[in-house]
Tab-separated table of C-alpha atoms in Angstrom:
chain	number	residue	atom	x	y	z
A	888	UNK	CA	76.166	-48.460	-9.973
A	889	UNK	CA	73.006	-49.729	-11.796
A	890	UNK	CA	71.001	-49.478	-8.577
A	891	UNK	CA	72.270	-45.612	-7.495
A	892	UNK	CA	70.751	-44.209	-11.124
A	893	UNK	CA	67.606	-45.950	-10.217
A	894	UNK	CA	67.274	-43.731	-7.214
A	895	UNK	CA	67.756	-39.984	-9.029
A	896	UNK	CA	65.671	-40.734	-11.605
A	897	UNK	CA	62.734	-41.614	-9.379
A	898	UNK	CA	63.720	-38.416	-7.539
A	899	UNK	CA	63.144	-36.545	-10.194
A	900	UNK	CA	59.748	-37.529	-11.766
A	901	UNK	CA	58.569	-37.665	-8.128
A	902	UNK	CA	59.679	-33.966	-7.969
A	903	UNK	CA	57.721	-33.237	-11.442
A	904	UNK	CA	54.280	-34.524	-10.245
A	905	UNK	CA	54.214	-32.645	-6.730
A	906	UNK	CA	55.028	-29.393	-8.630
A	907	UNK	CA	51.326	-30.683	-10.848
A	908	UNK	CA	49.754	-31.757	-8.219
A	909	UNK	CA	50.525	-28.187	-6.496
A	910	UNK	CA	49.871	-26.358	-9.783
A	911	UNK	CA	46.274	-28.015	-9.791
A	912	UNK	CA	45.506	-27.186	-6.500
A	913	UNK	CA	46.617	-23.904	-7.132
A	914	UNK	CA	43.932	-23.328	-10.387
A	915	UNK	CA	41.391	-25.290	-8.367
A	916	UNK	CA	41.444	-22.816	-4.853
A	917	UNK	CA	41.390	-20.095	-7.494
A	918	UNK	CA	38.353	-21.048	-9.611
A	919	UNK	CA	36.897	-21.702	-5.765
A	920	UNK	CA	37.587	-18.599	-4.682
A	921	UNK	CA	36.252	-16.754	-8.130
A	922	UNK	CA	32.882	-18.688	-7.436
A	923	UNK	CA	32.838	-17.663	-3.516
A	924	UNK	CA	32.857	-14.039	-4.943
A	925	UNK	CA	30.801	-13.776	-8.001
A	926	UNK	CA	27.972	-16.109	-5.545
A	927	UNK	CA	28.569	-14.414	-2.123
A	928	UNK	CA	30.254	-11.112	-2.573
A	929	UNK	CA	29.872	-8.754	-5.531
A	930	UNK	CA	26.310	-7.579	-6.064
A	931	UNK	CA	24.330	-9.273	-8.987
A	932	UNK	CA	24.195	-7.457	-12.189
A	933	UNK	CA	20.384	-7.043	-12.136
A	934	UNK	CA	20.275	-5.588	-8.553
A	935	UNK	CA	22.440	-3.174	-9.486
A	936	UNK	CA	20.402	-1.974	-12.756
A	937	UNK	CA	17.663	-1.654	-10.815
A	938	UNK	CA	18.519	0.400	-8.245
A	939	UNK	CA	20.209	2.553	-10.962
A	940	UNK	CA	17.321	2.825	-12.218
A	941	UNK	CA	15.354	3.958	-9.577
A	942	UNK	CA	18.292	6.707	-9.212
A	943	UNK	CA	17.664	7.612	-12.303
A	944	UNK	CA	14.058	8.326	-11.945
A	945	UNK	CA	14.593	9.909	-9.050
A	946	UNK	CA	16.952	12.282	-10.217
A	947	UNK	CA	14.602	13.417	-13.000
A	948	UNK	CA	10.963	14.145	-11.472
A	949	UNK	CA	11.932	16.876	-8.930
A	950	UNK	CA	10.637	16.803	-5.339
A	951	UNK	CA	7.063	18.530	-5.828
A	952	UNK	CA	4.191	17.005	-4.145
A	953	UNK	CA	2.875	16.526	-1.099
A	954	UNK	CA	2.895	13.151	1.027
A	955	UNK	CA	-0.322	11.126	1.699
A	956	UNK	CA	-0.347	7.526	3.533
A	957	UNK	CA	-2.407	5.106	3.107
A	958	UNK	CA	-3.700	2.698	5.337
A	959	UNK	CA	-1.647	-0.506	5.768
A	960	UNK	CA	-1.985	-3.833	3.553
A	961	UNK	CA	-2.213	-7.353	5.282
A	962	UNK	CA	-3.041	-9.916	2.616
A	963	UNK	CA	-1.841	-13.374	2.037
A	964	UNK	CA	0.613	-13.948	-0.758
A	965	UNK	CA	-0.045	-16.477	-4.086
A	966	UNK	CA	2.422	-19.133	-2.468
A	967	UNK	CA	1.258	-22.860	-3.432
A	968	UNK	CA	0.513	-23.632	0.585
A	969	UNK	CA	-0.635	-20.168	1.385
A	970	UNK	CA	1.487	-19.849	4.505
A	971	UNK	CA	3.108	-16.558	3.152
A	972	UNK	CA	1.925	-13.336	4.111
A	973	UNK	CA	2.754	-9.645	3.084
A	974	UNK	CA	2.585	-6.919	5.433
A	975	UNK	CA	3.098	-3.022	3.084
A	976	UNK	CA	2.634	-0.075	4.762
A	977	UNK	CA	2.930	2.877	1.287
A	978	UNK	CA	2.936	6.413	1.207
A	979	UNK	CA	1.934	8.251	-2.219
A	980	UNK	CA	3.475	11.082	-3.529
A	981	UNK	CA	0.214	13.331	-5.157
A	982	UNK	CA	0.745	16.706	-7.363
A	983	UNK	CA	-2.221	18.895	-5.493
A	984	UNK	CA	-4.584	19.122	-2.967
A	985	UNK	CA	-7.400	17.973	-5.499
A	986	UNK	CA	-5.395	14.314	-5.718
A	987	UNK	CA	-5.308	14.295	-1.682
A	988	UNK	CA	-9.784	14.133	-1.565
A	989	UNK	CA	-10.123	12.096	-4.737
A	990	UNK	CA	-7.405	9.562	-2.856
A	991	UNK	CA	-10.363	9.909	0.218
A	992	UNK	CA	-12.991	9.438	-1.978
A	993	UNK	CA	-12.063	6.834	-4.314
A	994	UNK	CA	-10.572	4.852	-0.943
A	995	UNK	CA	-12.654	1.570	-1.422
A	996	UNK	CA	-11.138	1.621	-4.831
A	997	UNK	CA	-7.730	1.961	-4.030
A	998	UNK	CA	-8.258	-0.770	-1.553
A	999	UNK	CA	-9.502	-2.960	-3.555
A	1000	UNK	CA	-7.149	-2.906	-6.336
A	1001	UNK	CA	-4.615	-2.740	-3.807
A	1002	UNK	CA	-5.622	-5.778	-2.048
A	1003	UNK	CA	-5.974	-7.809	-5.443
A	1004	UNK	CA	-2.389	-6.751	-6.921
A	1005	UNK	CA	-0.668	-7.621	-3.581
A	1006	UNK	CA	-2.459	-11.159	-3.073
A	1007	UNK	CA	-1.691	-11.992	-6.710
A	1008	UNK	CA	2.137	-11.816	-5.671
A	1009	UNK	CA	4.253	-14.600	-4.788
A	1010	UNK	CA	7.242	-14.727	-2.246
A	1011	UNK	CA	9.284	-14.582	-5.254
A	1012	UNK	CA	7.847	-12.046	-7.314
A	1013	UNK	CA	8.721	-9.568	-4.329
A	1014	UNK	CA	11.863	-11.084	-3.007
A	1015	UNK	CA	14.411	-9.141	-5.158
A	1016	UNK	CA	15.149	-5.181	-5.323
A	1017	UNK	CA	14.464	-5.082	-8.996
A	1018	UNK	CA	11.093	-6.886	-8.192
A	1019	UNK	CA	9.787	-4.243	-5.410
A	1020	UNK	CA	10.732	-1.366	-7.814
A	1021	UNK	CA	8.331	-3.073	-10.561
A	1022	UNK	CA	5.675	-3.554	-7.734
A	1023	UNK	CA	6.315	0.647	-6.956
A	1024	UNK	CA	5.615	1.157	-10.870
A	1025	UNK	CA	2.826	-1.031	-11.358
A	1026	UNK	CA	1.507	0.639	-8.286
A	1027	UNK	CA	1.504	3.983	-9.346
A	1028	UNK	CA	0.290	3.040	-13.006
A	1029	UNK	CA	-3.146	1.174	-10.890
A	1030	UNK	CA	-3.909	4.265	-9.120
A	1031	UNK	CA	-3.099	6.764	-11.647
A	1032	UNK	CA	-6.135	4.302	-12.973
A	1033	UNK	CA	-8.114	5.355	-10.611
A	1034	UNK	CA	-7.226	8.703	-10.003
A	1035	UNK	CA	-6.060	9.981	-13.590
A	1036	UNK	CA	-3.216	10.501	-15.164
A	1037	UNK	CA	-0.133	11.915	-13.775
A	1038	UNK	CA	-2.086	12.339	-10.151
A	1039	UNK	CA	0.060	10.005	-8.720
A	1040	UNK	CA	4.045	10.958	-8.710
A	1041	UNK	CA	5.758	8.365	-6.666
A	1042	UNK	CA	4.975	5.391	-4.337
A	1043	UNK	CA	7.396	5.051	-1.160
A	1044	UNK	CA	7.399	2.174	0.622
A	1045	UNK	CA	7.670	2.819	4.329
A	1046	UNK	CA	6.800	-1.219	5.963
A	1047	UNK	CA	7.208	-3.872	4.231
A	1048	UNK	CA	7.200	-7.859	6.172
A	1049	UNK	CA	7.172	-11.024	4.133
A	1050	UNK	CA	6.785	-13.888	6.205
């Protein structure tokens, strides 16, 4: 009779560690599949701000200049092996007519602080949304430089490669 208790009682603690072991797992596939989603899935936090931010602006300068391109950028990027290059085609949205020749007659200007601004970027300075909105900005703020104050109302970009 001694030997048939032995039995149940190893039944039962057996039967208490699968249902940890299972618990465990349980917690552990959980925390895995929280990481999956906060890494792979749901947008960061910063990506998000910026691009409320940029609907934002949008929303509050109304539509009312006039588009001008300008001529495309090829430069090489500030990487440490220089094997990076940028490719950034831009069209600028001016106030007046008056903006549209001072943009043709200041164009060695523009393309010269264009060409330094760009070349001073790294890959990583432009790789993230909130990163080619601040390169928009500080854009705009150069050639309102340039051109004056408040010439200047938006920067689109229409080409961008980074390779």
């Amino acid at each position: 009779m001694a030997d048939e208790a032995l039995p149940q009682e190893e039944k039962k603690k057996g039967g208490k560690i699968k249902w940890i072991i299972l618990a465990v797992l349980i917690i552990a596939l959980a925390g895995g599949g929280y990481f999956a989603y906060t890494k792979f899935f749901a947008a960061p936090a910063e990506e998000t701000q910026a691009e409320e931010a940029g609907d934002q602006q949008q929303a509050q300068q109304p539509a009312e200049g006039q588009l001008v391109p300008l001529p495309q950028f090829l430069v090489n990027l500030a990487d440490p092996l220089g094997r990076r290059y940028l490719k950034l085609g831009l069209e600028v949205e001016v106030r007046d007519e008056k903006v549209t020749e001072n943009l043709t007659k200041n164009e060695a200007k523009i393309k010269d602080t264009m060409l330094l601004l760009l070349s001073s970027k790294t890959f990583d300075q432009l790789s993230t949304l909130k990163a080619k909105v601040e390169l928009k900005q500080e854009i705009v703020r150069r050639l309102n430089q340039i051109l004056g104050n408040g010439s200047i109302l938006r920067v689109y970009i229409t080409e961008m490669v980074i390779q």
